[in-house]
Coordinates of N, CA and C in Angstrom, one line a residue:
X1 N 122.7 85.8 103.3 CA 122.4 85.1 102.1 C 121.2 84.2 102.2
X2 N 121.2 83.3 103.3 CA 120.1 82.4 103.5 C 118.8 83.2 103.9
X3 N 118.9 84.2 104.7 CA 117.8 85.0 105.0 C 117.2 85.6 103.8
X4 N 118.0 86.1 102.9 CA 117.6 86.7 101.7 C 116.7 85.7 100.8
X5 N 117.3 84.5 100.7 CA 116.5 83.4 99.9 C 115.2 83.1 100.6
X6 N 115.2 82.9 101.9 CA 114.0 82.7 102.6 C 113.0 83.8 102.5
X7 N 113.5 85.0 102.6 CA 112.6 86.2 102.5 C 111.9 86.2 101.1
X8 N 112.7 85.8 100.0 CA 112.1 85.8 98.7 C 111.1 84.7 98.6
X9 N 111.3 83.5 99.2 CA 110.3 82.4 99.2 C 109.1 82.9 99.9
X10 N 109.2 83.5 101.1 CA 108.1 84.0 101.9 C 107.3 85.1 101.1
X11 N 108.0 86.0 100.4 CA 107.3 87.0 99.6 C 106.5 86.3 98.5
X12 N 107.0 85.3 97.9 CA 106.3 84.6 96.8 C 105.1 83.9 97.3
X13 N 105.2 83.3 98.5 CA 104.0 82.6 99.1 C 103.0 83.7 99.5
X14 N 103.5 84.8 100.1 CA 102.6 85.9 100.5 C 101.8 86.5 99.3
X15 N 102.5 86.6 98.2 CA 101.9 87.2 97.0 C 100.9 86.3 96.4
X16 N 101.1 85.0 96.5 CA 100.2 84.1 95.9 C 99.0 83.6 96.7
X17 N 99.0 83.9 98.0 CA 97.9 83.4 98.8 C 97.2 84.6 99.6
X18 N 96.1 85.0 99.0 CA 95.3 86.1 99.7 C 94.7 85.6 101.0
X19 N 94.5 86.5 101.9 CA 93.9 86.1 103.2 C 92.4 86.2 103.0
X20 N 91.7 85.2 103.5 CA 90.2 85.2 103.4 C 89.6 85.5 104.8
X21 N 88.7 86.3 104.8 CA 88.0 86.7 106.0 C 87.2 85.6 106.6
X22 N 86.7 84.6 105.7 CA 85.9 83.5 106.2 C 86.7 82.4 106.8
X23 N 88.0 82.6 107.0 CA 88.8 81.5 107.5 C 88.8 81.4 109.0
X24 N 88.1 82.4 109.7 CA 88.0 82.4 111.1 C 87.5 81.1 111.7
X25 N 88.2 80.6 112.7 CA 87.7 79.4 113.4 C 87.5 79.8 114.8
X26 N 86.2 79.6 115.2 CA 85.9 80.0 116.6 C 86.6 79.1 117.6
X27 N 86.8 79.6 118.8 CA 87.4 78.8 119.8 C 86.6 77.5 120.1
X28 N 85.3 77.7 120.2 CA 84.4 76.6 120.5 C 84.5 75.5 119.4
X29 N 84.6 75.9 118.2 CA 84.5 74.9 117.1 C 85.9 74.4 116.7
X30 N 86.9 75.1 117.0 CA 88.3 74.6 116.6 C 88.6 73.3 117.4
X31 N 89.0 72.3 116.8 CA 89.4 71.1 117.4 C 90.8 70.7 117.3
X32 N 91.4 70.9 116.1 CA 92.8 70.5 115.9 C 93.6 71.7 115.8
X33 N 94.6 71.9 116.7 CA 95.3 73.1 116.8 C 96.8 72.7 116.8
X34 N 97.6 73.6 116.2 CA 99.1 73.4 116.2 C 99.7 74.6 116.9
X35 N 100.6 74.3 117.9 CA 101.3 75.4 118.6 C 102.7 75.4 118.1
X36 N 103.3 76.5 117.7 CA 104.7 76.7 117.4 C 105.3 77.4 118.6
X37 N 106.4 76.8 119.1 CA 107.1 77.5 120.2 C 108.6 77.2 120.1
X38 N 109.3 78.1 120.8 CA 110.8 77.9 120.9 C 111.1 76.9 122.0
X39 N 112.3 76.3 121.8 CA 112.7 75.2 122.8 C 112.7 75.8 124.2
X40 N 113.3 76.9 124.4 CA 113.5 77.5 125.7 C 112.2 77.9 126.4
X41 N 111.1 77.9 125.7 CA 109.8 78.3 126.2 C 108.9 77.1 126.5
X42 N 109.3 75.9 126.0 CA 108.4 74.8 126.1 C 108.1 74.4 127.5
X43 N 109.1 74.3 128.4 CA 108.8 73.9 129.8 C 107.9 74.9 130.5
X44 N 108.0 76.2 130.2 CA 107.1 77.2 130.9 C 105.7 77.1 130.4
X45 N 105.6 76.6 129.1 CA 104.2 76.5 128.5 C 103.5 75.2 128.8
X46 N 104.2 74.2 129.4 CA 103.6 72.9 129.6 C 102.3 73.0 130.4
X47 N 102.2 73.7 131.5 CA 100.9 73.8 132.3 C 99.8 74.3 131.4
X48 N 100.1 75.4 130.6 CA 99.0 75.9 129.7 C 98.7 74.9 128.6
X49 N 99.7 74.2 128.1 CA 99.4 73.2 127.0 C 98.5 72.1 127.6
X50 N 98.8 71.6 128.8 CA 98.1 70.5 129.4 C 96.6 71.0 129.7
X51 N 96.5 72.2 130.2 CA 95.1 72.7 130.5 C 94.3 72.8 129.2
X52 N 95.0 73.2 128.1 CA 94.3 73.4 126.8 C 93.9 72.0 126.3
X53 N 94.7 71.0 126.4 CA 94.4 69.7 126.0 C 93.3 69.1 126.8
X54 N 93.3 69.4 128.1 CA 92.2 68.9 129.0 C 90.9 69.5 128.7
X55 N 90.9 70.7 128.0 CA 89.7 71.4 127.6 C 89.0 70.7 126.4
X56 N 89.7 69.6 125.9 CA 89.1 68.9 124.8 C 89.7 69.3 123.4
X57 N 90.7 70.1 123.4 CA 91.3 70.5 122.1 C 92.4 69.5 121.8
X58 N 92.5 69.1 120.5 CA 93.6 68.2 120.0 C 94.7 69.2 119.7
X59 N 95.7 69.2 120.5 CA 96.8 70.1 120.3 C 98.1 69.4 120.0
X60 N 98.7 69.7 118.8 CA 100.0 69.3 118.5 C 101.0 70.4 118.7
X61 N 102.2 70.1 119.1 CA 103.2 71.1 119.4 C 104.5 70.9 118.6
X62 N 104.9 71.9 117.9 CA 106.2 71.9 117.2 C 107.1 72.8 118.0
X63 N 108.1 72.2 118.6 CA 109.1 72.9 119.4 C 110.3 73.2 118.4
X64 N 110.6 74.4 118.2 CA 111.7 74.8 117.4 C 113.0 74.9 118.2
X65 N 113.9 74.0 117.9 CA 115.2 74.0 118.6 C 116.3 74.0 117.6
X66 N 116.4 75.2 117.0 CA 117.5 75.3 115.9 C 118.7 76.0 116.4
X67 N 118.7 76.6 117.6 CA 119.8 77.3 118.1 C 120.8 76.3 118.7
X68 N 122.0 76.4 118.5 CA 123.0 75.5 119.0 C 123.5 76.1 120.3
X69 N 122.8 75.9 121.4 CA 123.2 76.4 122.7 C 124.0 75.4 123.5
X70 N 125.2 75.9 123.9 CA 126.1 75.0 124.6 C 125.5 74.8 126.0
X71 N 125.6 73.5 126.5 CA 125.2 73.2 127.9 C 123.8 72.9 128.0
X72 N 123.0 72.9 126.9 CA 121.6 72.6 127.0 C 121.4 71.2 126.5
X73 N 120.9 70.3 127.3 CA 120.7 68.9 126.9 C 119.5 68.8 125.9
X74 N 119.6 67.9 125.0 CA 118.4 67.7 124.1 C 117.2 67.3 124.8
X75 N 116.0 67.6 124.3 CA 114.8 67.3 124.9 C 114.6 65.8 124.9
X76 N 114.1 65.3 126.0 CA 113.8 63.9 126.1 C 112.5 63.7 126.8
X77 N 111.9 62.5 126.7 CA 110.6 62.2 127.4 C 109.5 63.2 126.9
X78 N 109.5 63.6 125.7 CA 108.4 64.4 125.2 C 107.2 63.6 124.9
X79 N 106.0 64.2 125.2 CA 104.8 63.4 124.8 C 104.7 63.2 123.3
X80 N 103.8 62.3 122.9 CA 103.7 62.0 121.5 C 103.1 63.1 120.7
X81 N 102.4 64.1 121.3 CA 101.9 65.2 120.5 C 102.9 66.3 120.3
X82 N 104.2 66.1 120.7 CA 105.2 67.1 120.6 C 106.2 66.6 119.5
X83 N 106.5 67.5 118.6 CA 107.5 67.2 117.6 C 108.6 68.3 117.8
X84 N 109.8 67.8 118.1 CA 110.9 68.7 118.2 C 111.7 68.9 116.9
X85 N 111.7 70.1 116.4 CA 112.4 70.4 115.1 C 113.8 71.0 115.4
X86 N 114.8 70.2 115.1 CA 116.2 70.7 115.3 C 116.8 71.2 114.0
X87 N 118.0 71.7 114.0 CA 118.6 72.2 112.8 C 118.7 71.1 111.7
X88 N 118.7 69.8 112.1 CA 118.8 68.8 111.1 C 117.5 68.6 110.4
X89 N 116.4 69.2 110.9 CA 115.1 69.2 110.2 C 114.9 70.3 109.2
X90 N 116.0 71.1 109.0 CA 116.0 72.2 108.1 C 117.2 72.0 107.2
X91 N 117.0 72.3 105.9 CA 118.1 72.2 105.0 C 119.3 73.1 105.4
X92 N 120.5 72.6 105.3 CA 121.6 73.5 105.6 C 121.8 74.6 104.6
X93 N 121.4 74.3 103.4 CA 121.6 75.3 102.3 C 120.5 76.4 102.3
X94 N 119.3 75.9 102.4 CA 118.2 76.9 102.2 C 117.5 77.2 103.5
X95 N 117.7 76.5 104.6 CA 117.0 76.7 105.9 C 115.5 76.5 105.8
X96 N 115.1 75.7 104.8 CA 113.6 75.4 104.7 C 113.5 73.9 105.2
X97 N 112.3 73.5 105.6 CA 112.1 72.2 106.2 C 112.5 71.1 105.2
X98 N 113.1 70.0 105.7 CA 113.5 68.9 104.9 C 112.3 68.1 104.4
X99 N 112.5 67.2 103.5 CA 111.3 66.4 102.9 C 110.4 65.7 103.9
X100 N 111.0 65.1 104.9 CA 110.1 64.4 105.9 C 109.3 65.3 106.7
X101 N 109.8 66.5 107.0 CA 108.9 67.5 107.7 C 107.8 68.0 106.8
X102 N 108.2 68.3 105.6 CA 107.1 68.7 104.6 C 106.1 67.6 104.4
X103 N 106.5 66.4 104.4 CA 105.5 65.3 104.2 C 104.6 65.2 105.5
X104 N 105.2 65.4 106.6 CA 104.4 65.4 107.9 C 103.4 66.5 107.9
X105 N 103.8 67.7 107.4 CA 102.9 68.8 107.4 C 101.8 68.6 106.4
X106 N 102.1 67.9 105.2 CA 101.0 67.7 104.2 C 100.0 66.6 104.7
X107 N 100.4 65.8 105.7 CA 99.5 64.8 106.2 C 98.5 65.4 107.2
X108 N 98.8 66.5 107.7 CA 98.0 67.1 108.8 C 97.2 68.4 108.3
X109 N 96.0 68.5 108.8 CA 95.2 69.7 108.6 C 94.8 70.3 109.9
X110 N 95.1 71.5 110.1 CA 94.7 72.2 111.4 C 93.7 73.2 111.2
X111 N 92.8 73.3 112.3 CA 91.8 74.4 112.3 C 92.5 75.7 112.6
X112 N 93.5 75.7 113.5 CA 94.2 76.9 114.0 C 95.7 76.6 114.2
X113 N 96.5 77.5 113.9 CA 97.9 77.5 114.3 C 98.2 78.7 115.2
X114 N 98.8 78.4 116.3 CA 99.1 79.5 117.3 C 100.7 79.5 117.4
X115 N 101.2 80.6 117.0 CA 102.7 80.8 117.0 C 103.0 81.7 118.2
X116 N 103.7 81.1 119.2 CA 104.1 81.9 120.4 C 105.6 82.2 120.4
X117 N 106.3 82.0 119.2 CA 107.7 82.3 119.1 C 107.9 83.8 119.3
X118 N 109.0 84.2 119.9 CA 109.2 85.6 120.2 C 110.2 86.3 119.3
X119 N 111.1 85.5 118.7 CA 112.1 86.1 117.8 C 111.8 86.0 116.3
X120 N 112.2 86.9 115.5 CA 112.1 86.8 114.1 C 113.1 85.8 113.6
X121 N 112.6 84.7 113.2 CA 113.4 83.6 112.6 C 112.8 83.2 111.3
X122 N 113.5 83.4 110.2 CA 112.8 83.2 108.9 C 112.5 81.7 108.6
X123 N 113.2 80.8 109.2 CA 112.8 79.4 109.1 C 111.5 79.1 109.7
X124 N 111.3 79.7 110.9 CA 110.0 79.5 111.6 C 108.9 80.3 110.9
X125 N 109.2 81.5 110.4 CA 108.2 82.2 109.7 C 107.8 81.5 108.4
X126 N 108.7 80.9 107.7 CA 108.4 80.1 106.5 C 107.5 78.9 106.9
X127 N 107.8 78.2 108.0 CA 107.0 77.2 108.5 C 105.6 77.6 108.8
X128 N 105.5 78.8 109.4 CA 104.1 79.4 109.7 C 103.3 79.6 108.4
X129 N 104.0 80.0 107.4 CA 103.3 80.2 106.1 C 102.8 78.9 105.5
X130 N 103.6 77.9 105.6 CA 103.3 76.6 104.8 C 102.4 75.7 105.7
X131 N 102.3 75.9 106.9 CA 101.5 75.0 107.8 C 100.0 75.1 107.3
X132 N 99.4 73.9 107.0 CA 98.0 74.0 106.5 C 97.0 74.2 107.7
X133 N 96.8 75.4 108.0 CA 95.8 75.8 109.0 C 94.9 76.8 108.5
X134 N 93.6 76.7 108.8 CA 92.6 77.7 108.3 C 92.8 79.0 108.9
X135 N 93.2 79.1 110.2 CA 93.3 80.4 110.9 C 94.6 80.4 111.6
X136 N 95.4 81.4 111.5 CA 96.7 81.5 112.1 C 96.8 82.7 113.0
X137 N 97.5 82.5 114.2 CA 97.6 83.6 115.1 C 99.1 83.7 115.6
X138 N 99.5 84.9 115.9 CA 100.9 85.1 116.4 C 101.1 86.5 116.7
X139 N 102.4 86.8 117.1 CA 102.8 88.1 117.4 C 103.5 88.7 116.2
X140 N 103.2 90.0 116.0 CA 103.8 90.7 114.8 C 105.3 90.8 115.0
X141 N 106.0 90.3 113.9 CA 107.5 90.3 113.9 C 107.9 90.7 112.5
X142 N 108.4 91.8 112.3 CA 108.9 92.3 111.0 C 107.8 92.7 110.1
X143 N 108.1 92.7 108.8 CA 107.1 93.2 107.8 C 106.1 92.2 107.3
X144 N 106.5 91.0 107.3 CA 105.6 89.9 106.7 C 105.1 89.0 107.9
X145 N 103.8 88.8 107.9 CA 103.3 88.0 108.9 C 102.1 87.1 108.3
X146 N 102.2 85.8 108.6 CA 101.2 84.9 108.0 C 99.9 84.8 108.8
X147 N 99.7 85.7 109.7 CA 98.6 85.6 110.7 C 97.4 86.4 110.3
X148 N 96.2 85.8 110.6 CA 94.9 86.6 110.5 C 94.7 87.3 111.8
X149 N 95.1 86.8 113.0 CA 95.0 87.5 114.2 C 96.4 87.7 114.8
X150 N 96.8 89.0 114.9 CA 98.2 89.4 115.4 C 98.1 90.3 116.6
X151 N 99.0 90.1 117.5 CA 99.1 91.0 118.6 C 100.5 91.7 118.4
X152 N 100.6 92.9 119.0 CA 101.9 93.5 119.0 C 102.0 94.3 120.3
X153 N 103.2 94.6 120.7 CA 103.4 95.3 122.0 C 104.7 96.1 121.9
X154 N 104.7 97.2 122.6 CA 105.9 98.0 122.7 C 106.9 97.4 123.7
X155 N 106.4 96.5 124.6 CA 107.3 95.8 125.5 C 107.5 94.4 125.0
X156 N 108.7 93.8 125.3 CA 108.9 92.4 124.9 C 107.9 91.5 125.6
X157 N 107.4 90.5 124.9 CA 106.4 89.6 125.5 C 107.1 88.2 125.6
X158 N 106.7 87.5 126.7 CA 107.1 86.1 126.9 C 106.2 85.3 126.1
X159 N 106.6 84.0 125.7 CA 105.7 83.1 125.1 C 104.4 82.9 125.8
X160 N 104.5 82.9 127.2 CA 103.2 82.7 128.0 C 102.3 83.9 127.8
X161 N 102.9 85.1 127.8 CA 102.1 86.4 127.6 C 101.5 86.3 126.2
X162 N 102.2 85.9 125.2 CA 101.7 85.8 123.8 C 100.5 84.8 123.8
X163 N 100.7 83.7 124.4 CA 99.7 82.6 124.5 C 98.4 83.2 125.1
X164 N 98.6 83.8 126.3 CA 97.4 84.3 127.1 C 96.7 85.4 126.3
X165 N 97.4 86.3 125.7 CA 96.8 87.4 124.9 C 96.1 86.9 123.7
X166 N 96.7 86.0 122.9 CA 96.0 85.4 121.8 C 94.8 84.7 122.1
X167 N 94.8 83.9 123.2 CA 93.6 83.2 123.6 C 92.5 84.2 124.1
X168 N 92.9 85.2 124.8 CA 92.0 86.2 125.3 C 91.2 86.8 124.1
X169 N 92.0 87.3 123.1 CA 91.3 88.0 122.0 C 90.6 87.0 121.1
X170 N 91.1 85.8 121.0 CA 90.4 84.8 120.2 C 89.0 84.4 120.8
X171 N 89.0 84.3 122.1 CA 87.7 84.0 122.8 C 86.8 85.2 122.7
X172 N 87.3 86.4 122.8 CA 86.5 87.6 122.7 C 85.9 87.7 121.3
X173 N 86.6 87.4 120.3 CA 86.1 87.4 118.9 C 85.0 86.4 118.8
X174 N 85.2 85.2 119.4 CA 84.2 84.2 119.4 C 82.9 84.6 120.1
X175 N 83.0 85.3 121.2 CA 81.8 85.7 121.9 C 81.1 86.8 121.0
X176 N 81.8 87.7 120.4 CA 81.2 88.7 119.6 C 80.5 88.0 118.4
X177 N 81.2 87.0 117.8 CA 80.6 86.3 116.6 C 79.3 85.6 117.0
X178 N 79.3 85.0 118.2 CA 78.1 84.3 118.7 C 76.9 85.3 119.1
X179 N 77.3 86.5 119.5 CA 76.2 87.4 119.9 C 75.7 88.2 118.8
X180 N 76.3 88.2 117.6 CA 75.7 89.0 116.5 C 74.7 88.3 115.7

């Protein structure tokens, strides 16, 4: 039921927002970047996140922690650039972000959004659609994807693999754009 409602909202957004080819943001020019990742991948991504931030990129991270996993302690001591989204940040009825998360998103504008989530989760997919970013990247999951740059694989990819592949192709496109 909830997935059906979210799918309908996503289809409505998708139908109303055409993709523009001029929305490409080069790696060199992109300054403000948002990373979407799942909670269980955050620790493994920390070295890559820190290296990215040290390269001069302003990186915000939304950690999606909506699974109720027993025995896993809540995240603590997160840096100020990390926002952990738990199930309480999504409406119980519609599974869409609650008002304070929507307000937070409206206050921010990103050059690029990088989604390294591995599972098809309609709440996360809806978030990816509504995040105000000029250029969006992620792995292909299902029929609808909000990304201008997508990777896909016949083998399951880890979030680190997704991150590395997306950065590789993003930088390659940037080099090609600069050489033409």
